[in-house]
Coordinates of C-alpha atoms in Angstrom, one line a residue:
X1 CA -191.5 61.7 -196.1
X2 CA -190.5 60.3 -192.8
X3 CA -191.9 56.9 -194.7
X4 CA -188.9 57.9 -197.5
X5 CA -186.3 58.9 -194.7
X6 CA -186.6 55.4 -192.8
X7 CA -187.0 53.4 -196.2
X8 CA -183.2 55.4 -196.9
X9 CA -181.7 55.2 -193.9
X10 CA -182.7 51.2 -194.0
X11 CA -181.5 50.9 -197.6
X12 CA -178.4 52.1 -196.2
X13 CA -178.2 50.5 -192.7
X14 CA -178.4 47.1 -194.6
X15 CA -175.8 48.3 -196.4
X16 CA -173.0 49.0 -193.7
X17 CA -174.5 45.8 -192.3
X18 CA -173.7 44.1 -195.8
X19 CA -170.4 45.4 -196.0
X20 CA -169.5 45.1 -192.7
X21 CA -169.9 40.9 -191.7
X22 CA -168.0 40.2 -195.1
X23 CA -165.3 42.2 -194.1
X24 CA -165.1 41.0 -190.5
X25 CA -165.9 37.7 -191.2
X26 CA -162.9 37.7 -193.8
X27 CA -161.1 39.2 -191.2
X28 CA -161.8 36.3 -188.4
X29 CA -160.4 33.7 -190.9
X30 CA -157.7 35.6 -191.6
X31 CA -156.6 35.3 -187.7
X32 CA -157.4 32.7 -187.4
X33 CA -155.4 31.3 -190.2
X34 CA -152.6 33.5 -189.5
X35 CA -152.9 31.8 -186.2
X36 CA -152.0 28.2 -188.2
X37 CA -149.8 29.4 -190.1
X38 CA -147.7 29.8 -186.6
X39 CA -148.6 27.3 -185.4
X40 CA -147.4 25.3 -188.1
X41 CA -143.7 26.7 -188.8
X42 CA -143.5 26.7 -185.2
X43 CA -143.6 23.4 -185.0
X44 CA -141.5 23.1 -187.9
X45 CA -138.7 25.2 -186.2
X46 CA -139.3 22.3 -183.1
X47 CA -138.4 19.1 -186.1
X48 CA -135.6 20.9 -187.1
X49 CA -134.3 21.1 -183.5
X50 CA -134.5 18.3 -182.8
X51 CA -132.7 17.7 -185.8
X52 CA -130.3 19.7 -184.4
X53 CA -129.9 17.9 -181.1
X54 CA -129.4 14.8 -183.0
X55 CA -126.7 15.7 -185.2
X56 CA -125.4 17.4 -181.7
X57 CA -125.0 13.9 -179.4
X58 CA -124.5 11.7 -182.9
X59 CA -120.9 14.2 -183.4
X60 CA -120.0 13.0 -179.6
X61 CA -120.4 9.4 -179.7
X62 CA -118.4 9.5 -182.7
X63 CA -115.9 11.2 -181.3
X64 CA -115.8 8.5 -178.1
X65 CA -115.8 6.0 -181.2
X66 CA -112.5 7.0 -182.8
X67 CA -111.4 7.4 -178.9
X68 CA -111.7 4.7 -178.1
X69 CA -110.3 3.3 -181.7
X70 CA -106.9 5.4 -179.5
X71 CA -104.2 2.8 -180.3
X72 CA -101.7 2.7 -176.6
X73 CA -102.8 3.2 -173.1
X74 CA -104.2 6.2 -172.4
X75 CA -102.3 10.0 -171.2
X76 CA -99.3 9.1 -173.5
X77 CA -98.0 12.2 -175.8
X78 CA -99.4 10.3 -178.7
X79 CA -102.5 9.7 -177.5
X80 CA -103.7 13.7 -176.1
X81 CA -102.2 14.1 -180.1
X82 CA -104.5 12.1 -181.2
X83 CA -107.4 13.2 -178.9
X84 CA -106.4 16.5 -180.3
X85 CA -107.6 15.2 -183.9
X86 CA -110.6 13.6 -182.6
X87 CA -111.7 17.6 -181.5
X88 CA -110.6 18.8 -184.2
X89 CA -112.6 16.9 -186.8
X90 CA -115.8 17.3 -185.0
X91 CA -117.2 20.8 -185.3
X92 CA -119.5 20.7 -181.7
X93 CA -116.9 19.1 -179.5
X94 CA -115.0 21.6 -177.0
X95 CA -112.4 18.5 -175.5
X96 CA -112.0 15.3 -175.2
X97 CA -110.6 13.9 -172.8
X98 CA -109.6 10.8 -170.4
X99 CA -111.0 10.2 -166.8
X100 CA -110.5 6.7 -164.7
X101 CA -111.4 6.2 -160.7
X102 CA -114.1 9.9 -160.5
X103 CA -111.1 11.6 -161.6
X104 CA -109.6 13.8 -165.0
X105 CA -107.0 12.4 -165.8
X106 CA -105.7 14.3 -169.2
X107 CA -107.0 15.8 -172.0
X108 CA -105.2 18.2 -174.9
X109 CA -106.7 21.5 -172.9
X110 CA -105.5 20.7 -169.5
X111 CA -102.5 18.1 -170.3
X112 CA -101.8 15.1 -168.3
X113 CA -103.7 16.5 -165.1
X114 CA -103.1 12.5 -162.7
X115 CA -101.9 14.3 -160.4
X116 CA -104.1 17.0 -159.5
X117 CA -105.9 15.0 -158.9
X118 CA -109.6 17.2 -160.5
X119 CA -113.1 15.4 -158.8
X120 CA -115.3 14.3 -161.4
X121 CA -119.2 14.0 -159.2
X122 CA -121.5 10.6 -160.5
X123 CA -123.4 11.3 -164.1
X124 CA -126.1 12.4 -163.5
X125 CA -128.0 10.2 -166.1
X126 CA -126.9 6.8 -167.8
X127 CA -128.6 5.8 -171.0
X128 CA -129.2 1.9 -172.1
X129 CA -126.3 2.0 -174.3
X130 CA -123.2 2.5 -172.1
X131 CA -123.0 6.7 -172.2
X132 CA -122.3 8.6 -169.7
X133 CA -123.5 12.1 -169.1
X134 CA -122.4 15.1 -166.9
X135 CA -125.4 17.4 -168.0
X136 CA -123.9 21.1 -166.4
X137 CA -120.0 19.6 -165.9
X138 CA -118.1 22.4 -164.1
X139 CA -114.9 22.4 -166.8
X140 CA -111.7 22.5 -164.8
X141 CA -110.2 25.0 -166.4
X142 CA -112.9 27.7 -165.5
X143 CA -114.4 28.8 -163.1
X144 CA -118.3 29.8 -164.1
X145 CA -118.2 28.1 -167.8
X146 CA -120.6 24.7 -167.6
X147 CA -120.0 21.9 -170.2
X148 CA -122.7 18.7 -171.0
X149 CA -119.9 15.6 -170.9
X150 CA -120.8 12.5 -171.7
X151 CA -119.0 9.7 -171.7
X152 CA -117.9 5.3 -171.5
X153 CA -115.4 3.3 -171.5
X154 CA -112.9 5.8 -169.9
X155 CA -113.4 8.6 -172.5
X156 CA -115.7 11.8 -172.4
X157 CA -116.3 14.9 -174.9
X158 CA -117.4 18.4 -174.0
X159 CA -120.0 19.6 -175.3
X160 CA -120.8 23.9 -174.8
X161 CA -125.0 23.3 -174.6
X162 CA -125.8 25.8 -176.7
X163 CA -124.8 23.6 -179.7
X164 CA -127.9 22.0 -178.8
X165 CA -129.8 25.7 -179.4
X166 CA -127.8 27.1 -181.4
X167 CA -130.4 27.5 -185.0
X168 CA -130.4 30.4 -187.6
X169 CA -133.7 31.5 -186.4
X170 CA -134.4 35.6 -187.6
X171 CA -137.3 35.8 -185.0
X172 CA -135.1 34.7 -182.6
X173 CA -137.4 32.2 -181.3
X174 CA -136.3 30.9 -177.6
X175 CA -135.8 27.2 -177.7
X176 CA -134.7 24.7 -175.0
X177 CA -133.5 21.1 -175.6
X178 CA -134.5 18.6 -172.8
X179 CA -133.9 15.1 -171.8
X180 CA -136.8 13.3 -172.2
X181 CA -136.1 10.2 -169.1
X182 CA -134.8 12.9 -166.6
X183 CA -137.0 16.2 -167.7
X184 CA -134.5 17.7 -167.1
X185 CA -133.1 21.4 -169.4
X186 CA -130.1 20.6 -171.1
X187 CA -129.7 24.2 -172.9
X188 CA -131.5 26.8 -173.4
X189 CA -131.7 29.4 -175.5
X190 CA -131.2 33.6 -175.3
X191 CA -134.3 34.7 -174.3
X192 CA -136.0 31.7 -172.7
X193 CA -137.1 30.6 -168.9
X194 CA -135.8 26.9 -168.2
X195 CA -139.0 26.7 -165.5
X196 CA -141.6 28.0 -168.1
X197 CA -140.0 25.7 -171.3
X198 CA -140.4 22.8 -168.5
X199 CA -143.5 23.2 -167.2
X200 CA -144.5 23.4 -172.0
X201 CA -142.6 19.7 -172.5
X202 CA -144.3 18.8 -169.4
X203 CA -148.1 20.3 -170.8
X204 CA -147.1 19.0 -174.7
X205 CA -146.5 22.6 -175.8
X206 CA -150.8 22.1 -174.7
X207 CA -150.1 26.0 -172.4
X208 CA -153.3 27.8 -171.7
X209 CA -151.9 31.6 -172.8
X210 CA -152.3 34.5 -174.6
X211 CA -149.6 35.8 -175.5
X212 CA -146.8 33.0 -176.3
X213 CA -147.9 29.7 -178.8
X214 CA -145.5 26.9 -177.3
X215 CA -144.1 23.6 -179.8
X216 CA -142.1 20.5 -178.7
X217 CA -141.0 17.9 -180.9
X218 CA -139.4 14.8 -179.9
X219 CA -136.7 12.9 -181.7
X220 CA -136.8 8.9 -182.1
X221 CA -133.7 8.1 -182.0
X222 CA -132.6 9.1 -178.9
X223 CA -134.3 10.1 -175.1
X224 CA -133.7 14.1 -176.3
X225 CA -136.8 16.8 -177.1
X226 CA -137.5 20.6 -178.0
X227 CA -140.0 23.5 -177.0
X228 CA -140.2 25.9 -179.1
X229 CA -142.3 29.3 -177.9
X230 CA -143.8 32.4 -180.4
X231 CA -145.0 35.7 -179.1
X232 CA -148.4 35.5 -180.2
X233 CA -150.1 37.8 -182.5
X234 CA -154.2 38.6 -183.9
X235 CA -155.4 40.6 -187.0
X236 CA -158.3 41.3 -184.4
X237 CA -156.5 43.6 -181.4
X238 CA -158.1 46.6 -182.2
X239 CA -161.8 45.8 -184.2
X240 CA -163.1 49.0 -183.0
X241 CA -160.7 51.0 -185.7
X242 CA -161.5 47.7 -187.8
X243 CA -165.5 49.1 -187.3
X244 CA -165.2 52.1 -187.8
X245 CA -163.2 52.8 -190.9
X246 CA -165.2 50.1 -192.3
X247 CA -168.5 51.7 -191.3
X248 CA -167.0 54.7 -193.4
X249 CA -166.5 52.2 -196.5
X250 CA -169.7 52.0 -196.6
X251 CA -171.4 50.0 -199.8
X252 CA -169.1 50.4 -202.3
X253 CA -166.0 49.7 -201.0
X254 CA -167.6 46.5 -200.0
X255 CA -169.0 46.2 -203.8
X256 CA -165.6 46.3 -205.3
X257 CA -164.0 43.4 -202.4
X258 CA -166.5 41.4 -203.4
X259 CA -166.4 41.8 -207.1
X260 CA -162.7 41.4 -206.8
X261 CA -163.5 38.6 -204.3
X262 CA -165.6 37.1 -206.7
X263 CA -162.9 36.9 -209.4
X264 CA -160.1 35.3 -206.8
X265 CA -162.7 33.2 -205.3
X266 CA -163.8 32.1 -209.4
X267 CA -160.2 31.4 -211.5
X268 CA -159.1 29.3 -207.6
X269 CA -162.2 27.5 -208.9
X270 CA -162.1 26.6 -212.0
X271 CA -157.9 26.0 -211.4
X272 CA -158.3 22.1 -210.4
X273 CA -161.3 22.0 -213.2
X274 CA -158.4 23.2 -215.9
X275 CA -155.9 20.5 -214.5
X276 CA -158.6 18.1 -214.5
X277 CA -159.2 18.8 -218.0
X278 CA -155.2 19.3 -219.5
X279 CA -154.4 15.5 -217.6
X280 CA -157.0 14.3 -219.4
X281 CA -156.9 15.3 -222.8
X282 CA -153.0 14.3 -221.6
X283 CA -152.1 18.7 -222.1
X284 CA -149.9 17.5 -219.4
X285 CA -146.0 17.3 -220.7
X286 CA -143.3 14.9 -218.9
X287 CA -139.3 16.4 -219.3
X288 CA -136.3 13.9 -218.2
X289 CA -133.6 15.5 -216.2
X290 CA -129.9 13.4 -216.8
X291 CA -128.1 11.9 -213.6
X292 CA -124.5 11.6 -213.8
X293 CA -122.1 9.2 -212.5
X294 CA -119.3 12.0 -210.9
X295 CA -116.8 10.4 -211.4
X296 CA -116.9 10.2 -215.2
X297 CA -119.8 11.9 -216.0
X298 CA -121.2 9.0 -218.4
X299 CA -125.1 9.6 -217.6
X300 CA -126.6 6.3 -215.7
X301 CA -130.9 7.4 -216.1
X302 CA -132.8 10.4 -215.6
X303 CA -135.6 11.9 -213.8
X304 CA -139.2 12.3 -214.9
X305 CA -140.4 15.2 -213.8
X306 CA -143.9 16.7 -214.6
X307 CA -144.5 20.0 -217.0
X308 CA -147.0 22.4 -217.7
X309 CA -147.7 24.5 -221.0
X310 CA -151.4 26.6 -220.0
X311 CA -152.1 28.7 -222.4
X312 CA -148.3 29.5 -223.7
X313 CA -147.3 30.1 -219.8
X314 CA -145.3 27.7 -217.6
X315 CA -146.8 27.0 -214.5
X316 CA -144.7 26.1 -211.5
X317 CA -144.5 21.9 -210.8
X318 CA -145.0 23.0 -207.0
X319 CA -148.3 25.2 -207.7
X320 CA -150.0 22.0 -210.0
X321 CA -148.9 19.6 -208.3
X322 CA -150.2 20.7 -204.8
X323 CA -153.5 21.5 -206.3
X324 CA -154.0 18.0 -207.5
X325 CA -152.9 16.6 -204.1
X326 CA -155.4 18.3 -202.3
X327 CA -158.8 17.3 -205.4
X328 CA -158.0 13.4 -205.3
X329 CA -156.0 14.7 -209.1
X330 CA -152.0 12.6 -208.1
X331 CA -153.3 9.9 -208.9
X332 CA -154.8 10.3 -212.7
X333 CA -151.7 12.9 -212.5
X334 CA -148.8 10.5 -211.6
X335 CA -150.3 7.7 -214.2
X336 CA -150.4 9.7 -217.1
X337 CA -146.9 10.1 -216.3
X338 CA -146.1 6.4 -216.4
X339 CA -148.5 6.2 -219.7
X340 CA -145.5 9.2 -221.2
X341 CA -142.7 8.3 -220.3
X342 CA -142.7 4.1 -221.6
X343 CA -144.6 5.3 -224.4
X344 CA -141.4 8.6 -224.4
X345 CA -138.7 6.4 -223.2
X346 CA -139.0 2.1 -224.0
X347 CA -136.9 1.9 -226.2
X348 CA -134.5 3.7 -225.0
X349 CA -134.7 1.7 -222.2
X350 CA -135.1 -1.4 -223.9
X351 CA -131.4 -0.1 -226.1
X352 CA -129.6 0.5 -222.3
X353 CA -130.8 -2.1 -220.1
X354 CA -128.4 -0.4 -217.5
X355 CA -130.3 2.9 -218.3
X356 CA -133.0 3.5 -215.6
X357 CA -135.3 6.6 -214.6
X358 CA -137.2 7.3 -211.7
X359 CA -141.2 8.9 -211.4
X360 CA -141.7 10.8 -207.9
X361 CA -145.3 9.2 -206.0
X362 CA -147.6 10.7 -203.6
X363 CA -147.5 9.5 -200.4
X364 CA -151.1 8.5 -201.2
X365 CA -149.8 5.6 -203.4
X366 CA -147.4 5.4 -200.9
X367 CA -149.9 3.0 -198.2
X368 CA -151.7 1.2 -200.6
X369 CA -150.6 -1.7 -203.7
X370 CA -152.5 0.8 -206.5
X371 CA -150.2 2.1 -207.9
X372 CA -147.6 -1.2 -208.1
X373 CA -150.4 -3.2 -209.6
X374 CA -150.7 0.0 -213.2
X375 CA -147.2 -0.4 -212.9
X376 CA -146.5 -3.8 -213.2
X377 CA -149.6 -4.1 -215.9
X378 CA -148.4 -1.1 -218.3
X379 CA -144.5 -3.1 -218.1
X380 CA -145.8 -6.3 -219.8
X381 CA -145.3 -7.3 -222.9
X382 CA -142.6 -4.0 -223.0
X383 CA -139.5 -5.9 -222.2
X384 CA -138.0 -2.9 -219.7
X385 CA -137.2 -4.2 -216.8
X386 CA -138.4 -3.4 -213.9
X387 CA -134.8 -2.0 -211.8
X388 CA -135.5 0.5 -214.9
X389 CA -138.6 2.3 -213.7
X390 CA -137.4 3.2 -209.9
X391 CA -139.3 5.6 -207.6
X392 CA -138.9 8.7 -205.6
X393 CA -141.0 9.5 -202.6
X394 CA -140.4 12.5 -200.5
X395 CA -139.9 12.7 -196.0
X396 CA -143.2 13.4 -195.5
X397 CA -144.3 10.2 -198.0
X398 CA -142.5 7.5 -195.0
X399 CA -144.3 9.7 -192.0
X400 CA -147.2 7.0 -191.7
X401 CA -144.6 4.6 -191.4
X402 CA -147.7 1.2 -191.0
X403 CA -148.8 2.2 -193.2
X404 CA -145.9 2.9 -196.3
X405 CA -143.5 -0.2 -194.8
X406 CA -145.5 -3.0 -196.4
X407 CA -145.6 -1.2 -199.6
X408 CA -142.2 0.2 -200.1
X409 CA -141.4 -3.4 -199.2
X410 CA -143.7 -4.5 -201.6
X411 CA -141.8 -2.6 -204.6
X412 CA -138.4 -3.9 -204.2
X413 CA -140.2 -7.2 -204.4
X414 CA -140.8 -6.5 -207.6
X415 CA -137.3 -5.3 -208.6
X416 CA -138.1 -1.0 -208.1
X417 CA -135.2 0.7 -206.5
X418 CA -136.9 3.1 -203.9
X419 CA -135.1 6.9 -203.2
X420 CA -135.8 9.1 -200.9
X421 CA -135.8 12.4 -202.5
X422 CA -135.1 15.9 -200.8
X423 CA -133.6 14.0 -197.8
X424 CA -132.9 16.1 -194.8
X425 CA -135.8 17.9 -195.7
X426 CA -138.4 16.2 -193.7
X427 CA -139.0 15.5 -189.9
X428 CA -138.0 12.3 -189.8
X429 CA -134.6 12.6 -191.2
X430 CA -132.6 10.1 -188.8
X431 CA -135.4 7.4 -187.2
X432 CA -137.1 6.0 -190.2
X433 CA -134.5 4.6 -191.7
X434 CA -134.3 2.8 -189.4
X435 CA -137.3 0.9 -189.7
X436 CA -137.2 0.9 -193.8
X437 CA -135.4 -0.6 -196.5
X438 CA -134.8 1.5 -199.2
X439 CA -131.5 1.9 -202.0
X440 CA -131.0 5.7 -202.2
X441 CA -131.1 8.7 -200.6
X442 CA -130.9 12.4 -202.7
X443 CA -129.2 15.1 -200.6
X444 CA -131.7 18.4 -201.0
X445 CA -130.5 21.6 -203.0
X446 CA -130.5 23.8 -200.4
X447 CA -127.4 21.2 -198.7
X448 CA -125.4 21.2 -201.4
X449 CA -126.1 24.3 -202.1
X450 CA -124.0 25.5 -198.9
X451 CA -120.6 23.5 -199.7
X452 CA -118.1 25.4 -199.8
X453 CA -119.0 27.9 -198.4
X454 CA -119.8 28.9 -194.4
X455 CA -123.4 28.5 -193.5
X456 CA -125.1 26.8 -190.9
X457 CA -126.6 23.8 -192.6
X458 CA -122.5 23.4 -194.1
X459 CA -122.4 20.9 -191.1
X460 CA -125.2 18.9 -193.2
X461 CA -124.9 17.5 -195.9
X462 CA -121.2 15.4 -194.8
X463 CA -123.3 14.0 -192.2
X464 CA -126.0 12.6 -194.4
X465 CA -123.2 11.2 -196.9
X466 CA -121.8 9.3 -193.2
X467 CA -125.4 8.5 -192.5
X468 CA -126.1 6.6 -196.4
X469 CA -122.2 5.0 -196.5
X470 CA -123.4 3.6 -193.0
X471 CA -126.3 2.5 -194.1
X472 CA -125.2 1.0 -197.1
X473 CA -127.4 3.9 -199.8
X474 CA -126.5 4.8 -203.0
X475 CA -126.3 9.2 -202.9
X476 CA -127.3 11.4 -205.6
X477 CA -127.1 15.3 -205.1
X478 CA -129.8 17.4 -206.5
X479 CA -129.2 20.5 -208.1
X480 CA -125.4 20.4 -208.4
X481 CA -124.2 23.9 -210.1
X482 CA -120.4 24.1 -209.8
X483 CA -117.5 22.0 -210.5
X484 CA -116.2 22.9 -206.9
X485 CA -119.5 20.8 -205.0
X486 CA -118.4 18.2 -208.0
X487 CA -114.6 17.8 -206.3
X488 CA -115.9 17.8 -202.5
X489 CA -119.0 15.3 -203.7
X490 CA -116.6 12.8 -204.9
X491 CA -114.3 13.4 -202.0
X492 CA -116.7 12.3 -200.3
X493 CA -117.8 9.1 -202.0
X494 CA -120.8 10.5 -204.0
X495 CA -121.6 8.4 -207.0
X496 CA -124.0 10.5 -208.1
X497 CA -124.9 13.4 -209.4
X498 CA -128.0 15.4 -210.7
X499 CA -128.8 20.3 -211.9
X500 CA -127.9 22.4 -214.6
X501 CA -123.8 21.7 -214.4
X502 CA -124.3 18.5 -216.4
X503 CA -127.8 19.3 -217.3
X504 CA -131.7 20.8 -217.4
X505 CA -134.6 19.0 -217.8
X506 CA -135.6 18.0 -221.4
X507 CA -137.4 16.6 -223.6
X508 CA -137.5 12.8 -224.6
X509 CA -136.1 14.0 -228.4
X510 CA -132.8 16.6 -226.9
X511 CA -132.5 13.8 -224.2
X512 CA -131.9 11.4 -227.3
X513 CA -129.3 14.3 -229.1
X514 CA -126.8 14.6 -225.5
X515 CA -126.9 11.5 -224.8
X516 CA -125.2 10.7 -228.2
X517 CA -123.2 13.6 -227.9
X518 CA -122.2 12.5 -223.8
X519 CA -121.7 9.0 -225.2
X520 CA -119.6 10.6 -228.1
X521 CA -116.9 12.9 -225.3
X522 CA -116.9 9.8 -223.1
X523 CA -115.1 7.3 -225.9
X524 CA -111.7 7.5 -225.8
X525 CA -109.8 8.8 -228.8
X526 CA -106.6 6.9 -231.0

């Protein structure tokens, strides 16, 4: 009897151990995964904060350039009236004026103050390109307010420091903007401690803290950096309670969880195999979404979009493309899209030499000539011009600049224009355009959605458009769904649009019918 009880006790103990160990292991793994996700999310916030600092600084520089172009002498009524326009045109500029001889001369807010002899202290820092910066300059109109002032050639602008850290963040995580050459805090969001954030910057975010995560990011174009932090959270804070709970649940719950986990893991493991099977059997479809000229509504080309119908259920491209990238299937998938695109559009492309199709290419194929060689061989003997096959790459594909720069140049030398897809959502928006030669920017739908709306991100679209014009590249606006967006884009010189307002993605036979109907509506009437 005692032996039997011992055997039962041992079985129960082993069952409990078999139940608890996987659970605690899973909790530990989940805790590690949650920590990684929090750190990734924090790094994304830091990248967005850097873009904000670049944008605010860009506005200050643009405002000063406009001031330098104002005719006539400083402080005349006409001069001050023109400076008032500058303040109105630039969202982050609070005041604009003239200075000289270590004194304020005039501004729209102060008026002509030359007779008051309001002194300006020496600048806090001078940039290599001739800009003077006062980090914490007391505003003559206030006893308490301190602005960031940026000046050059006798013209200055005042910027509210909070503009550098004014991001939409529901978690309200502390943010600091820093001049990296002087290690000076430019701005702090609410709840941020200057000494703490500056120390985190000097340690590159590697702060030994049990309460906070830190992340840093640096601008590639200006001596600006940001530090952000968020509170740590842990799934293992109450590990004793978790242990007691699972001891009481026992082997039955462990078996049930094991069965559910087995089903889930089996489903996940089989998905890449199913995708590989679909690619090898050419069961992946290609749809085409028109790209139209915003000025006359004519369709100039299409984007090839991949679609997958698995047993009557459409799988989101965001899901299976990510699986393809993680399981070394993205190159066979891209090759299949190319094959089907040429097979289905070759007649249309030959009949309309100015018509084109753009194909999305992964970052993996931007590091070597593999896909370029496949594309060149596939076009041989088809009569399709290289310029009719255009290459789309997302911003993150450009992050490894050294590996991709030569491949991008090779595509363009072969006659294939390069598009940057989803522009504005990556980390290097304002920097890599200086090191890469591209042909077209595609503004991400998230920014087009904010047009004519009072949203914090609505300021991004006009600056991307202005940047593209300065670089001499064409623009495609993605996700156009309303006429008011078209009017806004046309007024700002955006050439092309893509979205449901014009047409959804469609099969090739539907595309040809749609093109025929669209061309008939564009024909002049007698």
